[in-house]
Amino acid sequence: MASPALLVEDLSVEFRTRGGIVKALERVNFHVAKGETIAVVGESGSGKSVTAYAVMGILDPAARVTSGRAVLGALDLLKTDRHTLAAVRGREIAMIFQNPRTALNPIRRVGDQIADVLLRHANVTPSAAPKKAVELLETVGITDPARRAKAYPFELSGGMCQRVMIAIALAANPSLLIADEPTTGLDVTTQAIIMDIIAERAKATGMATIFITHDLGLAAERADRIVVMHAGHIVEARPTRDLFAAPRHPYTAALIAATPGPTSQLSDLRTIAGGLPDLRAAELPACRYAGRCARRLEGCAAPLPRVDAAASDALACHNPLPQERAA
Amino acid sequence: MKPEPLLDVAELSKRYVLKPQGSPVARLVRRLKKGPEAAPRLHAVDDVSFTIGRGETVGLVGESGCGKSTLVRLVARLIDANDGSIRLAGQELTHRRARDFATTPERVKIQMVFQDAGESINPRFSAFEAIADPLKRLRGLGGDALRAKVEETATRCGLPLELLPRFSHQLSGGQRARVGIARAISVEPELLILDEPTAALDVSVQVVILQLLEKLKRELGMSYLFVSHDLNVVRLLCDRVLVMYLGKIVETGPAETVFSHPRHPYTKALIAALPDANRPASERVRLAGEIASPVDPDPNTCRFVGRCPLARAECREAMPILEANSSGHAAACHFALPGKAS
Ligand SMILES: Nc1ncnc2c1ncn2[C@@H]1O[C@H](COP(=O)(O)OP(=O)(O)OP(=O)(O)O)[C@@H](O)[C@H]1O
Ligand SMILES: Nc1ncnc2c1ncn2[C@@H]1O[C@H](COP(=O)(O)OP(=O)(O)OP(=O)(O)O)[C@@H](O)[C@H]1O
Ligand SMILES: [Mg+2]
Ligand SMILES: [Mg+2]
């Protein structure tokens, strides 16, 4: 295995709220290798963004990391002081946020926002930065980039803001890119262009990419490996082709069955029975999917096997689907 | 005679005035020569007409930046148009300015779900308060009736009740999106406008929302204008689609036919660019060529010209207009394909 760019081990995160403690992540284990693209998928509220925020060191003040480490090079990001972390963020790790318009500075021109990053993290001189910023806007497919560089975020469409954020993330040449739903606001043609840019960058510089998405079709097309999350747990992680050929965790299979394809009808699509369990419960079951699972057995109350963060396969299930279903 | 449509939009345009470029002297000279019109204008929505019938779902698709959000904001009366008319059940809405519209009785009839749920939800409101707010203001509910209605709506949208006391920043992206949807459907508008409502939703919640929309349409006769990049979802939900390119509608017709037999070369390219698990990413079609600028475009040149595989000299001499074939499937292209034989 190539050396991991990022190794996350036993990561647990809780939030204090008015209604009680929310156990948003529990012993999350995974890694991403240099040059590799992994896709983190799972239903809304399963902990994908919280995992990214923890790695970036930007969790809500009400959050507490109760266990784990996140190793980038020689650094444990969860134990690093704020100053070092601020330097690492932006230069080594860049993130594209889920809500583009609110993540940009509303009162600064977008060209200046890109130039700021270039000055701080990419050794670009103040005189060259504006021109470089315009070039970056052009790379992400924005027409009339010189004019757009002078626009404020509210003057741009949702998809344009998203592309500005991608330009900002790539400006610093990061070794790890965390992209939280980077293309949800984009039409399919623009989406393909953006994903190509990210893939080219990964290939040219060995950048590792964590790609958070709901779009299983896009994940299948773009990721080397898929990590499936459910209610704060990683339930399955496998190379993309294997996972789609024969999902083994019942939740993964259910997710695939709920995805609309080019020929499906609304009535054929399966919702996943039940909702995510209430993450405030004092005694959450060992398997947080058990309450919704059609394959549940007596033995499912037993603790799940621990997942090895460095392995490329993971399966947290006592009664998985058989291995050769696709054959 | 055909029944009157719920919504009738005619010749609607929105142009944003941009700051002029160049040195102050050059700008002054331009001003003196041509008068105030010399400031460049971005044609975000350009002469758009369409209707939506009662109980009809119309999809709006098109490239990022083509003007979808601007068009639906115009229809929702959040911004003012430069030209054109918007009639809801026969009543003209453009006479009143957008900022006064919030207090008119028509407000309750058109509701909108925003592209970025974070934008529309007051950060100081809990999820409960966010959903309760329009019910209080527009339906005058209070007390137990209000609580019951908020909880019923949340449940219908697949939002667990334990999340209701939380603030927007304490919710995940998809949970926040569901609050935005619950807020808009709670008052049971006649026309619901949804700007990318499912982008932040995972497939399972998406199915819940799509089935809910179908149900509300059946039970209450609600109509939808549905903006989405997900063509599979549009095909599932919509009766008719509008395809937009740089501020103009270039194709419209029954959803099934538009997707199976596109007439406009842009629509054709859009469909060919869909991700397909059975095809490597490198084989996905990408539109090449120069994208026209929406700033002061030539009124006699088709906007798609620089990227169009069919473009010829006439495309630069006359703007093609929307022309329907016998089955009501229209395209604005001098070389439009015939479409499905009826
Ligand atoms: N500040 C907070 N306080 C309390 N709970 C929180 C907070 N932030 C997140 N959560 C909860 O943690 C869980 C995981 O949230 P997260 O944002 O990681 O979900 P996600 O997988 O990114 O979902 P989506 O796909 O909807 O964005 C959710 O149940 C969410 O409500
Ligand atoms: N307030 C504004 N001032 C100037 N230009 C604006 C303003 N709002 C929107 N625009 C421009 O109008 C055009 C259409 O934007 P709009 O947001 O309607 O696009 P969209 O089709 O919704 O795109 P997306 O799919 O990316 O959300 C864009 O070129 C945008 O930059
Ligand atoms: Mg998220
Ligand atoms: Mg938009």
XYZ file of C-alpha atoms and ligand atoms in Angstrom:
733
model
C 0.000 0.000 0.000
C 1.157 3.514 -0.775
C 1.888 5.578 2.318
C -1.293 7.203 3.628
C -1.666 10.941 3.220
C -4.140 10.897 6.081
C -4.894 8.209 8.649
C -7.909 8.652 10.928
C -8.079 6.281 13.848
C -10.790 5.750 16.470
C -12.233 9.206 15.969
C -15.209 9.923 18.233
C -16.993 13.291 18.401
C -19.857 14.473 20.617
C -21.922 17.667 20.638
C -23.553 19.327 23.616
C -27.069 20.530 22.757
C -30.079 21.738 24.723
C -31.607 18.299 24.318
C -28.581 16.276 25.464
C -25.300 14.903 24.143
C -25.308 13.971 20.440
C -22.871 11.159 19.636
C -22.143 12.225 16.087
C -19.095 10.009 15.431
C -18.020 6.790 17.115
C -14.627 5.172 16.513
C -14.296 6.178 12.893
C -11.362 4.533 11.100
C -10.172 5.153 7.558
C -7.251 6.399 5.503
C -6.562 7.964 2.157
C -3.328 7.259 0.281
C -1.261 9.772 -1.703
C -2.815 10.315 -5.120
C -5.879 8.316 -4.129
C -9.491 9.520 -4.289
C -11.922 8.134 -1.776
C -15.612 8.906 -1.707
C -17.410 9.129 1.630
C -21.088 8.346 1.128
C -24.022 7.863 3.462
C -27.351 9.418 4.204
C -27.902 12.901 5.477
C -26.787 13.298 9.092
C -24.498 10.262 9.063
C -21.423 12.306 10.069
C -19.635 12.983 6.805
C -19.193 16.723 7.306
C -18.396 16.352 10.999
C -15.564 13.960 10.071
C -14.189 16.575 7.672
C -14.520 19.385 10.212
C -12.707 17.321 12.850
C -9.779 16.727 10.480
C -9.730 20.421 9.572
C -9.876 21.434 13.243
C -12.956 23.584 12.696
C -15.589 21.801 14.759
C -18.315 23.818 16.464
C -17.296 25.056 19.962
C -19.981 22.768 21.428
C -18.147 19.730 20.013
C -15.770 17.495 21.929
C -13.366 14.976 20.404
C -13.566 12.132 22.893
C -11.047 9.789 21.280
C -8.844 9.227 18.283
C -6.156 10.704 16.135
C -5.856 12.088 12.605
C -2.340 11.699 11.306
C -1.089 13.836 8.438
C 2.616 13.238 7.770
C 4.240 13.457 11.205
C 1.436 15.515 12.711
C -1.566 14.443 14.774
C -4.061 17.094 13.694
C -6.237 16.533 16.751
C -3.373 17.375 19.131
C -1.766 20.210 17.187
C -1.883 23.731 18.597
C -4.038 26.287 16.857
C -1.182 28.182 15.214
C 0.392 25.191 13.538
C -3.032 23.973 12.490
C -3.896 27.299 10.893
C -0.710 27.067 8.819
C -1.396 23.469 7.804
C -4.944 24.314 6.830
C -4.894 26.064 3.510
C -1.378 24.953 2.626
C -1.464 21.199 3.263
C -5.203 20.583 3.538
C -7.828 22.500 1.649
C -11.546 22.104 1.917
C -14.452 22.837 -0.373
C -17.512 23.481 1.787
C -21.009 22.142 1.319
C -22.709 25.580 1.302
C -20.691 27.656 -1.158
C -22.420 30.978 -0.846
C -22.265 31.150 2.931
C -18.668 29.871 3.049
C -17.328 32.736 0.928
C -16.698 36.156 2.430
C -19.793 38.142 1.366
C -18.110 41.558 1.356
C -14.914 40.763 -0.509
C -14.567 40.465 -4.286
C -14.047 36.852 -5.302
C -10.818 37.605 -7.202
C -9.347 39.151 -4.054
C -10.387 36.126 -2.013
C -8.449 33.850 -4.360
C -5.468 36.229 -4.413
C -5.375 36.170 -0.587
C -4.804 32.433 -0.598
C -2.165 32.691 -3.316
C -0.252 35.290 -1.287
C -0.487 33.420 1.971
C 0.162 29.870 0.817
C 1.530 29.701 -2.705
C 4.552 32.028 -2.873
C 2.938 34.280 -5.418
C 4.029 37.930 -5.435
C 1.456 40.665 -4.734
C 1.799 41.988 -8.272
C 1.236 38.588 -9.881
C -1.610 37.425 -7.611
C -4.572 39.182 -9.306
C -3.624 37.833 -12.706
C -3.106 34.335 -11.324
C -6.525 34.560 -9.628
C -8.166 35.350 -12.969
C -6.383 32.370 -14.530
C -7.686 30.102 -11.800
C -11.241 31.330 -12.427
C -10.785 30.478 -16.061
C -9.537 26.981 -15.181
C -12.739 26.232 -13.280
C -14.767 27.136 -16.356
C -15.957 30.637 -15.515
C -16.510 32.736 -18.638
C -15.352 36.328 -18.718
C -13.073 35.647 -15.725
C -11.563 39.133 -15.557
C -14.981 40.686 -15.035
C -16.137 37.941 -12.671
C -13.050 38.390 -10.479
C -14.452 41.799 -9.566
C -17.859 40.422 -8.542
C -19.107 39.868 -5.004
C -20.508 36.439 -4.162
C -24.140 37.623 -4.295
C -23.629 38.633 -7.929
C -22.726 35.094 -8.923
C -24.942 32.070 -9.393
C -24.842 29.162 -6.919
C -22.689 27.057 -9.218
C -20.272 29.913 -9.853
C -19.738 30.406 -6.098
C -19.043 26.711 -5.875
C -16.406 27.014 -8.590
C -14.845 30.034 -6.895
C -14.450 27.927 -3.796
C -12.830 25.159 -5.825
C -10.390 27.708 -7.262
C -9.561 28.877 -3.728
C -9.020 25.308 -2.540
C -6.692 24.467 -5.420
C -4.784 27.769 -5.243
C -2.499 26.562 -2.472
C -1.553 23.232 -4.089
C -2.707 21.189 -1.082
C -1.542 17.623 -0.475
C -5.000 16.714 0.817
C -8.257 18.033 -0.612
C -11.502 17.530 1.265
C -14.403 18.231 -1.059
C -17.799 18.270 0.687
C -20.412 17.889 -2.055
C -18.283 19.889 -4.503
C -20.594 19.561 -7.477
C -24.153 19.375 -6.156
C -25.079 22.798 -7.518
C -23.553 22.124 -10.903
C -25.075 20.836 -14.094
C -23.633 17.634 -15.487
C -21.388 19.272 -18.073
C -19.815 21.702 -15.588
C -19.593 18.898 -13.053
C -17.541 16.797 -15.461
C -15.145 19.701 -16.034
C -14.652 20.277 -12.300
C -14.103 16.623 -11.537
C -11.561 16.446 -14.365
C -9.623 19.364 -12.865
C -9.516 17.684 -9.461
C -8.469 14.367 -11.014
C -5.727 16.008 -13.080
C -4.387 17.743 -9.997
C -4.373 14.477 -8.053
C -2.461 12.775 -10.831
C 0.060 15.565 -11.361
C 0.879 16.365 -7.729
C -0.094 13.204 -5.838
C -2.833 15.118 -4.030
C -5.075 12.853 -1.960
C -8.804 13.567 -2.252
C -11.643 12.897 0.160
C -14.773 13.402 -1.766
C -18.009 13.608 0.242
C -21.136 13.008 -1.803
C -24.667 11.696 -1.984
C -24.314 10.976 -5.641
C -23.456 7.305 -5.892
C -23.216 7.520 -9.670
C -20.545 10.176 -9.425
C -18.731 8.304 -6.657
C -18.702 5.165 -8.802
C -17.245 7.090 -11.685
C -14.589 9.061 -9.825
C -13.426 7.330 -6.651
C -10.858 4.578 -6.250
C -12.438 3.488 -3.024
C -15.773 4.081 -1.297
C -16.307 4.574 2.436
C -19.927 4.151 3.556
C -21.086 5.886 6.737
C -24.253 5.370 8.728
C -25.214 7.189 11.950
C -21.638 8.069 12.899
C -20.126 4.685 12.051
C -18.187 3.488 9.053
C -20.122 0.412 7.970
C -18.266 -0.607 4.830
C -15.191 0.470 2.856
C -14.068 -1.223 -0.360
C -12.550 -0.520 -3.749
C -15.271 1.042 -5.901
C -15.744 -1.743 -8.420
C -16.079 -4.438 -5.752
C -18.485 -2.400 -3.701
C -20.872 -1.749 -6.574
C -20.569 -5.261 -7.982
C -21.597 -6.834 -4.703
C -22.349 -4.612 -1.697
C -21.949 -6.594 1.504
C -23.382 -4.355 4.199
C -27.210 -4.329 4.048
C -27.121 -0.519 4.333
C -24.854 -0.171 1.303
C -27.202 -2.400 -0.678
C -30.184 -0.276 0.404
C -28.440 2.952 -0.637
C -27.723 1.561 -4.076
C -31.355 0.449 -4.449
C -32.613 3.962 -3.607
C -30.611 5.663 -6.367
C -32.661 6.721 -9.388
C -31.257 5.548 -12.690
C -32.081 6.625 -16.234
C -34.987 4.195 -16.487
C -36.407 3.941 -12.961
C -39.915 5.083 -11.946
C -40.729 6.967 -8.764
C -42.760 4.066 -7.432
C -39.895 1.540 -7.873
C -37.431 3.484 -5.757
C -36.973 2.116 -2.293
C -36.701 4.404 0.666
C -34.621 2.986 3.469
C -37.044 1.918 6.168
C -36.905 3.898 9.412
C -34.673 6.867 10.034
C -31.278 7.352 11.600
C -31.459 6.416 15.281
C -31.631 9.287 17.772
C -27.947 9.938 18.413
C -28.663 11.324 21.890
C -29.723 7.973 23.328
C -27.634 6.989 26.333
C -27.420 3.376 25.172
C -27.059 3.284 21.419
C -27.007 -0.264 20.048
C -23.654 -1.741 18.938
C -24.862 -1.719 15.360
C -26.713 1.542 14.735
C -28.357 0.074 11.642
C -29.861 -2.924 13.462
C -33.172 -1.132 14.100
C -33.731 -0.710 10.331
C -32.124 -3.907 9.095
C -33.978 -6.794 7.465
C -31.029 -9.176 8.077
C -30.831 -8.588 11.815
C -30.056 -11.632 13.963
C -29.902 -12.254 17.705
C -26.151 -11.888 17.546
C -26.313 -8.354 16.188
C -26.407 -6.941 19.717
C -22.778 -8.039 20.191
C -20.031 -5.444 19.673
C -18.933 -5.064 16.059
C -15.447 -6.099 14.984
C -12.978 -3.205 15.093
C -12.104 -1.783 11.680
C -8.433 -1.414 10.766
C -7.824 2.153 9.634
C -4.954 1.183 7.337
C -6.764 -1.663 5.529
C -8.428 -0.945 2.190
C -11.459 -3.107 3.080
C -13.721 -2.741 6.083
C -17.035 -4.313 6.982
C -18.884 -3.729 10.246
C -21.654 -6.304 10.109
C -22.452 -9.616 11.786
C -24.616 -10.879 8.960
C -23.341 -9.414 5.682
C -24.670 -10.257 2.242
C -22.848 -13.180 0.650
C -19.575 -12.435 -1.098
C -20.183 -13.743 -4.638
C -23.640 -12.365 -5.213
C -22.595 -10.727 -8.448
C -21.005 -13.861 -9.924
C -61.087 26.585 -24.876
C -58.176 25.606 -22.742
C -58.559 26.241 -19.008
C -56.661 29.243 -17.722
C -53.208 28.277 -16.469
C -52.282 28.900 -12.851
C -49.166 30.777 -13.843
C -48.678 32.683 -17.065
C -45.284 34.274 -17.590
C -44.852 36.404 -20.696
C -41.808 38.093 -22.210
C -40.065 38.324 -18.872
C -36.593 39.906 -18.754
C -34.097 40.732 -16.055
C -30.917 42.676 -16.780
C -28.336 43.469 -14.150
C -26.465 46.729 -14.625
C -22.736 46.179 -14.244
C -20.022 48.639 -13.368
C -18.504 49.972 -16.555
C -14.964 48.888 -17.311
C -12.033 51.038 -18.379
C -10.521 54.270 -17.045
C -12.721 57.069 -15.674
C -11.953 59.215 -18.716
C -12.872 56.481 -21.158
C -16.086 55.911 -19.206
C -16.933 59.587 -19.302
C -16.402 59.728 -23.046
C -18.661 56.687 -23.513
C -21.327 58.257 -21.315
C -21.274 61.493 -23.229
C -21.500 59.677 -26.525
C -24.237 57.189 -25.772
C -26.004 58.442 -22.693
C -26.577 56.374 -19.510
C -27.271 53.189 -21.491
C -23.531 52.772 -21.960
C -23.153 50.807 -18.728
C -22.899 47.114 -19.631
C -25.902 44.950 -18.829
C -25.916 41.304 -17.947
C -28.953 39.666 -19.536
C -29.745 37.072 -16.878
C -33.275 36.341 -18.123
C -34.112 37.361 -21.654
C -37.646 37.399 -23.040
C -38.906 34.249 -21.347
C -42.496 33.015 -21.670
C -44.118 29.871 -20.270
C -47.178 28.661 -18.393
C -47.842 26.222 -15.562
C -51.244 24.570 -15.286
C -52.984 23.689 -12.019
C -51.531 20.493 -10.626
C -48.750 20.552 -13.193
C -45.062 20.059 -12.446
C -42.644 21.930 -14.671
C -38.919 21.268 -14.532
C -36.302 23.925 -15.271
C -32.860 22.720 -16.301
C -29.741 24.292 -17.760
C -26.114 25.037 -17.206
C -24.798 26.733 -14.095
C -25.251 30.504 -14.428
C -27.854 30.341 -17.218
C -30.402 32.258 -15.140
C -32.548 29.616 -13.436
C -32.376 31.126 -9.951
C -32.967 34.607 -11.347
C -36.034 33.397 -13.249
C -37.584 31.667 -10.242
C -36.827 34.633 -7.989
C -38.682 36.826 -10.449
C -41.664 34.479 -10.413
C -41.594 34.272 -6.598
C -41.641 38.096 -6.589
C -38.414 38.395 -4.637
C -36.830 40.612 -7.275
C -38.315 42.998 -9.833
C -38.280 42.351 -13.568
C -37.253 44.921 -16.163
C -39.958 43.839 -18.616
C -42.716 41.321 -18.948
C -45.686 40.054 -17.043
C -46.371 37.385 -14.432
C -49.990 36.393 -13.922
C -51.126 34.084 -11.174
C -54.668 32.805 -11.696
C -55.291 35.683 -14.048
C -53.996 38.343 -11.680
C -51.031 40.470 -12.695
C -48.281 40.403 -10.073
C -45.675 42.713 -11.554
C -47.583 45.896 -10.676
C -46.481 45.626 -7.069
C -42.829 45.978 -6.260
C -41.057 42.939 -4.845
C -40.442 44.553 -1.497
C -44.167 45.214 -0.979
C -45.174 41.760 -2.122
C -44.285 40.175 1.236
C -47.310 41.837 2.822
C -49.886 41.087 0.108
C -52.434 38.259 0.402
C -50.895 36.673 -2.718
C -47.699 35.905 -0.773
C -49.184 32.738 0.673
C -50.014 31.429 -2.798
C -46.402 31.296 -3.991
C -43.735 29.806 -1.781
C -40.137 29.020 -2.540
C -37.517 26.538 -1.381
C -34.091 28.101 -1.786
C -30.996 26.652 -3.416
C -28.927 27.225 -0.273
C -31.152 26.403 2.703
C -28.798 28.321 4.988
C -29.716 31.531 3.179
C -33.423 31.388 3.905
C -33.376 30.242 7.515
C -32.836 32.841 10.211
C -29.815 31.619 12.219
C -31.472 32.738 15.444
C -34.489 30.510 14.809
C -34.659 26.906 15.919
C -35.897 24.455 13.302
C -39.300 24.598 15.010
C -39.443 28.394 14.847
C -38.309 28.411 11.231
C -41.172 26.135 10.185
C -43.662 27.915 12.481
C -42.818 31.396 11.199
C -44.779 31.387 7.896
C -47.680 29.548 9.584
C -47.910 32.333 12.146
C -47.496 35.185 9.677
C -49.504 33.905 6.746
C -52.022 31.513 8.270
C -52.414 33.112 11.704
C -51.903 29.854 13.569
C -50.850 29.751 17.228
C -50.734 27.582 20.339
C -51.438 23.875 20.062
C -52.700 24.101 16.500
C -49.370 25.624 15.479
C -47.323 22.984 17.283
C -49.394 20.189 15.764
C -49.039 21.603 12.250
C -45.272 22.098 12.582
C -44.781 18.554 13.833
C -47.014 17.098 11.153
C -45.131 18.961 8.417
C -41.714 17.995 9.791
C -42.715 14.349 9.884
C -44.019 14.496 6.323
C -40.640 15.845 5.205
C -38.748 13.051 6.963
C -37.376 15.376 9.635
C -37.129 13.627 13.025
C -38.956 15.607 15.733
C -35.948 15.504 18.046
C -34.181 17.904 15.669
C -36.832 20.638 16.038
C -35.208 22.450 19.000
C -31.882 22.730 17.127
C -30.509 25.811 15.427
C -29.549 25.807 11.785
C -25.806 25.418 12.464
C -26.478 22.326 14.559
C -28.029 20.500 11.628
C -26.379 18.661 8.768
C -26.732 20.024 5.225
C -29.577 17.670 4.330
C -31.405 18.221 7.618
C -31.294 21.965 6.979
C -32.633 21.426 3.452
C -35.612 19.548 4.887
C -36.366 22.459 7.239
C -36.418 24.715 4.159
C -38.855 22.400 2.384
C -41.092 22.004 5.447
C -41.217 25.785 5.825
C -42.424 26.272 2.278
C -45.034 23.493 2.114
C -46.494 24.148 5.583
C -48.771 26.946 4.336
C -49.927 24.848 1.351
C -49.239 27.342 -1.438
C -50.834 27.012 -4.864
C -47.463 27.264 -6.562
C -44.350 25.892 -4.949
C -41.024 26.870 -6.460
C -38.125 24.579 -5.640
C -34.582 25.700 -6.495
C -32.371 22.623 -6.330
C -34.274 21.190 -3.361
C -32.747 17.751 -3.519
C -29.100 18.632 -4.133
C -28.266 18.366 -0.429
C -30.398 15.295 0.144
C -29.218 11.731 0.104
C -31.004 9.336 -2.203
C -33.220 7.879 0.490
C -34.504 11.227 1.786
C -34.787 12.409 -1.798
C -37.258 9.620 -2.513
C -39.277 10.656 0.566
C -39.425 14.259 -0.645
C -40.263 13.363 -4.248
C -43.056 11.041 -3.126
C -44.316 13.753 -0.776
C -44.446 16.259 -3.632
C -46.414 13.754 -5.730
C -48.827 13.255 -2.867
C -49.394 16.985 -2.241
C -50.041 17.426 -5.926
C -52.649 14.657 -5.887
C -54.325 15.769 -2.662
C -54.139 19.560 -2.889
C -53.616 20.116 -6.600
C -50.395 21.988 -5.882
C -48.280 23.053 -8.881
C -44.507 23.042 -8.971
C -41.723 24.829 -10.721
C -38.775 22.591 -10.078
C -35.161 23.607 -10.764
C -32.681 20.770 -10.763
C -29.410 19.628 -12.222
C -30.406 16.039 -11.722
C -32.051 15.088 -14.986
C -33.094 11.699 -13.646
C -35.076 13.408 -10.914
C -36.626 15.867 -13.360
C -37.704 13.033 -15.609
C -39.273 11.207 -12.635
C -41.194 14.148 -11.255
C -42.020 16.564 -14.031
C -44.795 16.638 -16.591
C -43.032 19.209 -18.706
C -39.519 20.667 -18.875
C -38.028 24.000 -19.825
C -34.404 23.925 -20.970
C -32.581 27.213 -20.505
C -29.370 28.414 -22.078
C -27.829 31.812 -21.255
C -31.053 33.518 -20.246
C -33.283 32.032 -22.945
C -35.563 29.039 -23.108
C -34.220 26.895 -25.934
C -36.463 23.849 -25.635
C -39.707 22.882 -23.954
C -42.044 19.942 -24.122
C -43.303 16.864 -22.312
C -40.489 15.611 -20.042
C -40.464 12.073 -21.416
C -40.150 13.235 -25.047
C -37.580 15.945 -24.380
C -35.279 13.416 -22.756
C -35.878 10.609 -25.229
C -35.956 12.766 -28.388
C -34.215 16.086 -27.692
C -34.613 18.613 -30.503
C -32.084 21.284 -29.551
C -28.349 20.497 -29.844
C -27.766 21.871 -26.321
C -30.338 19.528 -24.778
C -28.769 16.683 -26.697
C -25.351 17.499 -25.260
C -26.786 17.839 -21.759
C -28.253 14.356 -21.904
C -25.069 12.876 -23.334
C -23.133 14.310 -20.377
C -25.065 12.314 -17.776
C -22.824 10.085 -15.665
C -23.270 6.470 -16.518
C -21.898 3.672 -14.366
C -21.288 1.588 -17.489
C -19.091 4.145 -19.171
C -15.747 5.573 -18.066
C -15.671 9.242 -17.063
C -13.306 10.045 -19.904
C -16.002 9.134 -22.448
C -18.537 11.522 -21.031
C -19.335 14.280 -23.493
C -18.007 17.727 -22.644
C -19.219 20.777 -24.463
C -16.246 22.392 -26.126
C -15.845 25.834 -27.620
C -16.377 29.411 -26.621
C -19.262 30.191 -24.268
C -20.999 33.408 -25.263
C -21.010 36.193 -22.693
C -24.358 37.164 -21.138
C -23.134 40.778 -21.059
C -24.769 42.838 -23.844
C -25.175 39.823 -26.169
C -25.870 40.350 -29.861
C -29.679 40.139 -30.208
C -29.368 38.573 -33.657
C -26.985 35.753 -32.812
C -28.013 32.437 -31.301
C -26.436 32.219 -27.831
C -25.255 28.655 -28.365
C -23.313 29.432 -31.519
C -19.719 29.105 -30.244
C -20.310 25.630 -28.843
C -22.817 24.268 -31.294
C -21.885 21.383 -33.579
C -24.587 22.453 -36.080
C -23.820 26.184 -36.214
C -23.808 27.838 -39.650
C -23.824 31.374 -41.004
C -27.573 31.936 -40.468
C -27.118 31.310 -36.734
C -25.236 34.599 -36.548
C -27.809 36.481 -38.600
C -31.076 35.744 -36.828
C -31.985 34.659 -33.306
C -33.963 31.422 -33.608
C -37.382 31.500 -31.947
C -39.180 28.710 -30.104
C -41.174 26.684 -32.607
C -43.328 23.750 -31.621
C -43.849 20.582 -33.653
C -47.266 18.935 -33.811
C -46.871 17.288 -30.389
C -46.187 20.544 -28.529
C -42.454 19.970 -28.319
C -40.706 23.271 -29.077
C -37.101 24.185 -29.814
C -35.362 27.449 -30.637
C -32.891 26.345 -33.294
C -32.651 26.907 -37.056
C -31.611 23.278 -37.403
C -33.783 21.693 -34.724
C -34.277 17.952 -34.962
C -37.836 16.858 -35.749
C -38.358 15.199 -32.346
C -40.612 12.228 -31.788
C -43.080 11.502 -34.566
C -46.595 11.891 -33.195
N -23.176 21.778 16.225
C -23.897 20.659 16.322
N -24.629 20.403 17.432
C -25.364 19.282 17.522
N -25.425 18.317 16.584
C -24.729 18.499 15.475
C -23.915 19.679 15.263
N -23.326 19.584 14.054
C -23.747 18.413 13.513
N -24.584 17.762 14.363
C -25.238 16.467 14.146
O -24.258 15.496 13.835
C -24.756 14.560 12.860
C -23.781 14.467 11.706
O -23.804 15.702 10.979
P -23.012 15.930 9.610
O -23.135 17.379 9.299
O -21.659 15.342 9.701
O -23.890 15.082 8.595
P -23.574 14.774 7.065
O -23.292 13.321 6.950
O -22.580 15.719 6.535
O -25.008 15.024 6.431
P -25.446 15.847 5.109
O -25.286 14.886 4.013
O -26.894 16.131 5.385
O -24.615 17.062 5.020
C -26.136 15.060 12.452
O -27.115 14.266 13.077
C -26.166 16.489 12.951
O -27.488 16.867 13.311
N -27.210 40.621 -8.136
C -26.587 40.320 -9.290
N -25.788 41.219 -9.902
C -25.178 40.950 -11.070
N -25.283 39.753 -11.717
C -26.064 38.815 -11.159
C -26.744 39.035 -9.921
N -27.423 37.893 -9.610
C -27.178 37.020 -10.607
N -26.356 37.553 -11.545
C -25.871 36.904 -12.778
O -26.987 36.399 -13.491
C -26.647 35.175 -14.160
C -27.639 34.099 -13.823
O -27.497 33.720 -12.447
P -28.449 32.654 -11.750
O -28.122 32.646 -10.301
O -29.845 32.916 -12.144
O -27.942 31.311 -12.441
P -28.420 29.797 -12.215
O -28.946 29.312 -13.515
O -29.320 29.714 -11.038
O -27.032 29.051 -11.939
P -26.656 27.894 -10.884
O -27.103 26.627 -11.499
O -25.156 27.989 -10.853
O -27.294 28.211 -9.573
C -25.203 34.853 -13.747
O -24.345 35.255 -14.775
C -25.003 35.699 -12.497
O -23.649 36.068 -12.340
Mg -22.700 17.442 5.314
Mg -29.111 28.871 -9.092
